[in-house]
């Protein structure tokens, strides 16, 4: 299983691509990718040259990035990786291609979900429990590389099924540890994104200085509870919530439009302009320029 984490990047487990022991992939056979959620057929397998396996993790971490330039036109969006550390009792969800759902020699996708059991920071993996797991370890085969989603962001990559737990656990590589690798960050453009975030933070400060009322409207809509009090503190809270806990795009548009309409109704032109420019200030900070 793999999942897009950029316009042409697929995140998966390293060991499924590794020709070295104990896995020993036969490199005479090319890696191929099929975009399942696209209008493809079984024949639409895209061959990937070895050079397009652009990054592999080191040591006990188990992840890799594959460049796939032949992205189908109807393939929508990609996942956003998170630097957040997993902790106990987080709910996770995903979808993968386990052997348990293989019929007529074709693996069908299946949805999964459960709880995270975190490990100490020095560990190279964290644990997942699954609400409706297969009965045998072998039936999990095929989910290596499956993304671990928590609140719409990827916190991990499934790497293995520990033995002697009756198929009730999975191990996953933590994304926050992958983000410590300069090569991983470079392929995903993480450092450039951080620069865009800092630029957007400065722009938002200048933007929100144009209307205290619009700023307090935003604080209220984001449940920050700052309808009164220190406007500087309120402004800072709004900016960090917008950039670090960014609402889904649909919610972001609704937020900007509703506050814009409220300010217009109250004949507050300055506030309406602030709300109108809000989305254009935030989007380049959280998405690649091409996506914007």
Coordinates of C-alpha atoms in Angstrom, one line a residue:
X1 CA 0.0 0.0 0.0
X2 CA 1.2 3.6 -0.7
X3 CA -0.3 7.0 -0.4
X4 CA 0.4 10.3 -2.2
X5 CA 2.1 13.0 0.0
X6 CA 2.8 15.5 -2.8
X7 CA 1.9 16.1 -6.4
X8 CA 4.1 13.3 -7.6
X9 CA 5.4 11.6 -4.4
X10 CA 4.1 8.3 -2.9
X11 CA 4.9 7.4 0.7
X12 CA 5.3 3.7 1.5
X13 CA 7.3 1.3 3.6
X14 CA 11.0 0.9 2.7
X15 CA 11.2 -2.8 3.1
X16 CA 8.8 -3.6 0.2
X17 CA 11.4 -1.9 -2.1
X18 CA 14.6 -3.2 -0.4
X19 CA 16.8 -5.6 -2.3
X20 CA 18.9 -6.2 0.8
X21 CA 18.3 -9.0 3.3
X22 CA 16.1 -10.0 4.9
X23 CA 13.6 -8.8 2.2
X24 CA 15.6 -9.3 -1.0
X25 CA 13.3 -7.8 -3.6
X26 CA 14.2 -9.1 -7.0
X27 CA 15.5 -5.9 -8.8
X28 CA 15.1 -7.6 -12.2
X29 CA 11.4 -6.8 -11.8
X30 CA 10.5 -3.1 -11.8
X31 CA 8.4 -1.4 -9.1
X32 CA 5.0 -0.6 -10.5
X33 CA 2.2 1.6 -9.3
X34 CA -1.5 1.5 -9.9
X35 CA -3.7 4.4 -8.7
X36 CA -6.6 2.5 -7.3
X37 CA -9.0 5.4 -6.8
X38 CA -8.7 6.5 -10.4
X39 CA -10.6 5.4 -13.6
X40 CA -7.9 2.8 -14.2
X41 CA -8.0 -0.9 -15.2
X42 CA -5.8 -3.7 -14.1
X43 CA -3.5 -2.9 -17.1
X44 CA -2.8 0.6 -15.9
X45 CA 0.4 -0.3 -14.0
X46 CA 3.0 2.4 -14.2
X47 CA 6.7 1.2 -14.2
X48 CA 8.9 3.1 -11.9
X49 CA 12.7 3.3 -12.6
X50 CA 15.0 2.6 -9.7
X51 CA 16.1 6.2 -9.8
X52 CA 12.6 7.3 -9.0
X53 CA 12.8 5.7 -5.6
X54 CA 14.0 9.1 -4.4
X55 CA 14.4 8.6 -0.7
X56 CA 14.8 5.7 1.8
X57 CA 14.9 5.9 5.6
X58 CA 17.9 4.8 7.5
X59 CA 18.4 2.3 10.4
X60 CA 15.3 0.9 12.0
X61 CA 12.9 3.5 10.5
X62 CA 10.9 1.9 7.7
X63 CA 9.7 4.4 5.0
X64 CA 10.4 5.4 1.4
X65 CA 9.3 8.0 -1.1
X66 CA 8.7 7.1 -4.8
X67 CA 8.4 9.7 -7.5
X68 CA 5.5 9.0 -9.9
X69 CA 5.3 11.6 -12.6
X70 CA 2.4 9.9 -14.3
X71 CA -0.3 11.0 -11.9
X72 CA -3.8 10.4 -13.3
X73 CA -5.7 13.6 -13.9
X74 CA -8.6 12.4 -11.8
X75 CA -6.4 11.6 -8.8
X76 CA -7.5 14.2 -6.2
X77 CA -5.2 15.8 -3.6
X78 CA -2.7 14.2 -1.3
X79 CA -2.0 13.7 2.4
X80 CA -0.3 16.2 4.6
X81 CA 2.4 14.8 6.9
X82 CA 2.5 15.9 10.5
X83 CA 5.3 16.5 13.0
X84 CA 2.9 15.8 15.9
X85 CA 4.0 12.9 18.1
X86 CA 1.5 10.1 18.5
X87 CA 0.2 9.6 22.0
X88 CA -2.0 7.0 23.8
X89 CA -5.7 6.7 22.8
X90 CA -5.5 8.9 19.7
X91 CA -8.0 7.5 17.1
X92 CA -6.5 6.6 13.8
X93 CA -8.0 5.6 10.5
X94 CA -6.6 4.3 7.2
X95 CA -7.3 2.2 4.1
X96 CA -5.1 -0.5 2.6
X97 CA -4.8 -3.7 0.6
X98 CA -4.5 -6.7 3.0
X99 CA -4.4 -10.3 1.8
X100 CA -7.6 -10.9 3.8
X101 CA -9.6 -8.9 1.1
X102 CA -8.0 -10.7 -1.9
X103 CA -10.6 -12.3 -4.2
X104 CA -10.0 -13.8 -7.7
X105 CA -6.3 -12.9 -7.3
X106 CA -7.1 -9.2 -6.9
X107 CA -6.6 -7.3 -3.6
X108 CA -9.5 -5.0 -2.7
X109 CA -9.1 -2.0 -0.3
X110 CA -10.4 -2.2 3.2
X111 CA -10.8 0.5 5.8
X112 CA -9.2 0.3 9.2
X113 CA -9.2 2.2 12.5
X114 CA -8.5 1.9 16.1
X115 CA -6.3 3.4 18.9
X116 CA -2.7 4.4 19.0
X117 CA -0.4 3.0 21.7
X118 CA 2.6 5.3 21.8
X119 CA 6.2 4.2 22.5
X120 CA 9.0 6.1 24.1
X121 CA 10.6 8.8 22.0
X122 CA 13.7 6.7 21.4
X123 CA 11.8 3.9 19.7
X124 CA 11.6 3.7 15.9
X125 CA 7.9 2.7 15.9
X126 CA 4.6 3.1 17.7
X127 CA 1.8 0.6 18.1
X128 CA -1.7 0.5 16.6
X129 CA -4.6 -1.5 17.7
X130 CA -7.3 -2.3 15.2
X131 CA -11.0 -2.6 15.8
X132 CA -11.7 -5.4 13.3
X133 CA -8.4 -7.1 12.6
X134 CA -7.9 -10.2 10.5
X135 CA -7.6 -13.5 12.4
X136 CA -4.1 -14.4 11.2
X137 CA -0.8 -12.4 10.8
X138 CA -0.5 -13.5 7.2
X139 CA -3.9 -11.9 6.3
X140 CA -2.4 -8.5 7.1
X141 CA 0.2 -8.8 4.3
X142 CA -0.2 -6.0 1.8
X143 CA -0.8 -3.2 4.4
X144 CA 2.9 -2.3 4.7
X145 CA 3.1 1.4 3.7
X146 CA -0.5 2.2 4.7
X147 CA -0.7 5.8 6.1
X148 CA -1.8 6.4 9.7
X149 CA -4.2 9.3 9.6
X150 CA -5.1 11.2 12.8
X151 CA -7.4 14.3 12.3
X152 CA -6.8 14.4 8.5
X153 CA -3.0 14.4 8.8
X154 CA -0.5 11.5 8.5
X155 CA 1.3 10.6 11.7
X156 CA 2.9 7.3 10.6
X157 CA 3.4 4.6 8.1
X158 CA 2.5 1.0 8.8
X159 CA 5.6 -1.2 8.8
X160 CA 4.9 -4.6 10.2
X161 CA 2.7 -7.0 12.2
X162 CA 4.3 -8.1 15.5
X163 CA 4.3 -11.9 16.0
X164 CA 2.4 -13.6 18.8
X165 CA -0.3 -11.0 19.2
X166 CA -3.0 -12.9 17.2
X167 CA -2.9 -10.2 14.5
X168 CA -4.3 -7.6 17.0
X169 CA -1.4 -5.1 16.6
X170 CA 0.4 -3.2 14.0
X171 CA 3.7 -1.3 14.2
X172 CA 4.1 2.1 12.4
X173 CA 7.0 4.3 11.7
X174 CA 6.5 7.8 13.2
X175 CA 6.5 10.7 10.7
X176 CA 8.0 13.1 13.2
X177 CA 11.2 11.0 13.2
X178 CA 11.3 11.0 9.4
X179 CA 11.1 14.8 9.4
X180 CA 14.4 14.9 11.2
X181 CA 16.0 13.6 8.0
X182 CA 17.1 16.4 5.7
X183 CA 16.6 14.3 2.6
X184 CA 13.0 13.5 3.5
X185 CA 12.2 17.2 4.2
X186 CA 13.9 18.2 0.9
X187 CA 11.8 15.8 -1.2
X188 CA 8.6 17.1 0.4
X189 CA 9.7 20.7 0.4
X190 CA 9.2 21.0 4.2
X191 CA 11.8 23.6 4.8
X192 CA 10.4 25.8 2.0
X193 CA 7.0 25.4 3.5
X194 CA 8.3 26.5 6.9
X195 CA 9.6 29.7 5.2
X196 CA 6.2 30.2 3.6
X197 CA 4.5 29.8 7.0
X198 CA 6.8 32.4 8.5
X199 CA 6.1 34.8 5.6
X200 CA 2.3 34.1 6.0
X201 CA 2.6 34.7 9.8
X202 CA 4.0 38.2 9.1
X203 CA 1.4 38.9 6.4
X204 CA -1.5 37.8 8.7
X205 CA -0.2 40.1 11.4
X206 CA -0.3 43.1 9.0
X207 CA -3.7 42.0 7.7
X208 CA -5.4 41.6 11.1
X209 CA -4.0 44.9 12.2
X210 CA -6.5 46.4 9.7
X211 CA -9.6 45.4 11.8
X212 CA -10.0 44.6 15.4
X213 CA -13.6 43.6 14.9
X214 CA -12.8 41.1 12.2
X215 CA -10.0 39.7 14.4
X216 CA -12.4 39.1 17.3
X217 CA -15.0 37.6 14.9
X218 CA -12.3 35.1 13.8
X219 CA -11.4 34.3 17.5
X220 CA -15.0 33.7 18.2
X221 CA -15.6 31.5 15.1
X222 CA -12.4 29.5 16.0
X223 CA -13.7 28.9 19.6
X224 CA -10.7 30.8 21.0
X225 CA -13.0 32.7 23.4
X226 CA -11.4 36.1 22.8
X227 CA -14.3 38.4 22.2
X228 CA -12.7 40.9 24.6
X229 CA -9.4 41.5 26.3
X230 CA -5.9 42.1 24.9
X231 CA -6.2 42.5 21.1
X232 CA -2.5 41.6 20.6
X233 CA -2.9 38.3 22.4
X234 CA -6.2 37.7 20.5
X235 CA -4.5 38.4 17.2
X236 CA -1.6 36.0 18.0
X237 CA -4.0 33.2 19.0
X238 CA -6.0 33.6 15.8
X239 CA -2.9 33.5 13.6
X240 CA -1.5 30.4 15.2
X241 CA -4.8 28.6 15.0
X242 CA -5.1 29.4 11.3
X243 CA -1.6 28.3 10.5
X244 CA -1.0 25.4 12.8
X245 CA -4.5 24.0 13.3
X246 CA -5.8 25.0 9.9
X247 CA -9.5 24.2 9.5
X248 CA -10.4 22.1 6.4
X249 CA -10.5 24.2 3.2
X250 CA -14.3 24.2 3.0
X251 CA -14.5 25.5 6.6
X252 CA -11.8 28.1 5.9
X253 CA -13.8 29.5 2.9
X254 CA -17.0 29.5 5.0
X255 CA -15.2 31.3 7.8
X256 CA -13.9 34.0 5.5
X257 CA -17.1 34.5 3.7
X258 CA -19.3 34.6 6.8
X259 CA -17.1 37.2 8.5
X260 CA -16.9 39.2 5.3
X261 CA -20.7 39.3 5.1
X262 CA -21.1 40.2 8.8
X263 CA -18.6 43.1 8.4
X264 CA -20.4 44.3 5.2
X265 CA -23.8 44.2 7.0
X266 CA -22.4 46.4 9.7
X267 CA -20.9 48.7 7.0
X268 CA -17.4 47.9 8.2
X269 CA -15.5 48.1 5.0
X270 CA -12.1 47.6 6.6
X271 CA -13.3 44.4 8.4
X272 CA -14.8 43.1 5.1
X273 CA -11.5 43.6 3.3
X274 CA -9.6 41.8 6.0
X275 CA -12.0 38.8 5.8
X276 CA -11.9 38.8 2.0
X277 CA -8.0 38.7 1.9
X278 CA -7.8 36.1 4.6
X279 CA -7.9 33.0 2.4
X280 CA -5.4 34.3 -0.2
X281 CA -3.0 35.0 2.7
X282 CA -3.3 31.5 4.2
X283 CA -3.5 29.2 1.2
X284 CA 0.0 29.7 -0.2
X285 CA 1.4 29.0 3.3
X286 CA -0.3 25.6 3.6
X287 CA -0.3 24.3 0.1
X288 CA 2.2 24.1 -2.8
X289 CA 1.9 27.0 -5.2
X290 CA 0.7 24.7 -8.0
X291 CA -2.1 23.5 -5.8
X292 CA -3.1 27.1 -5.0

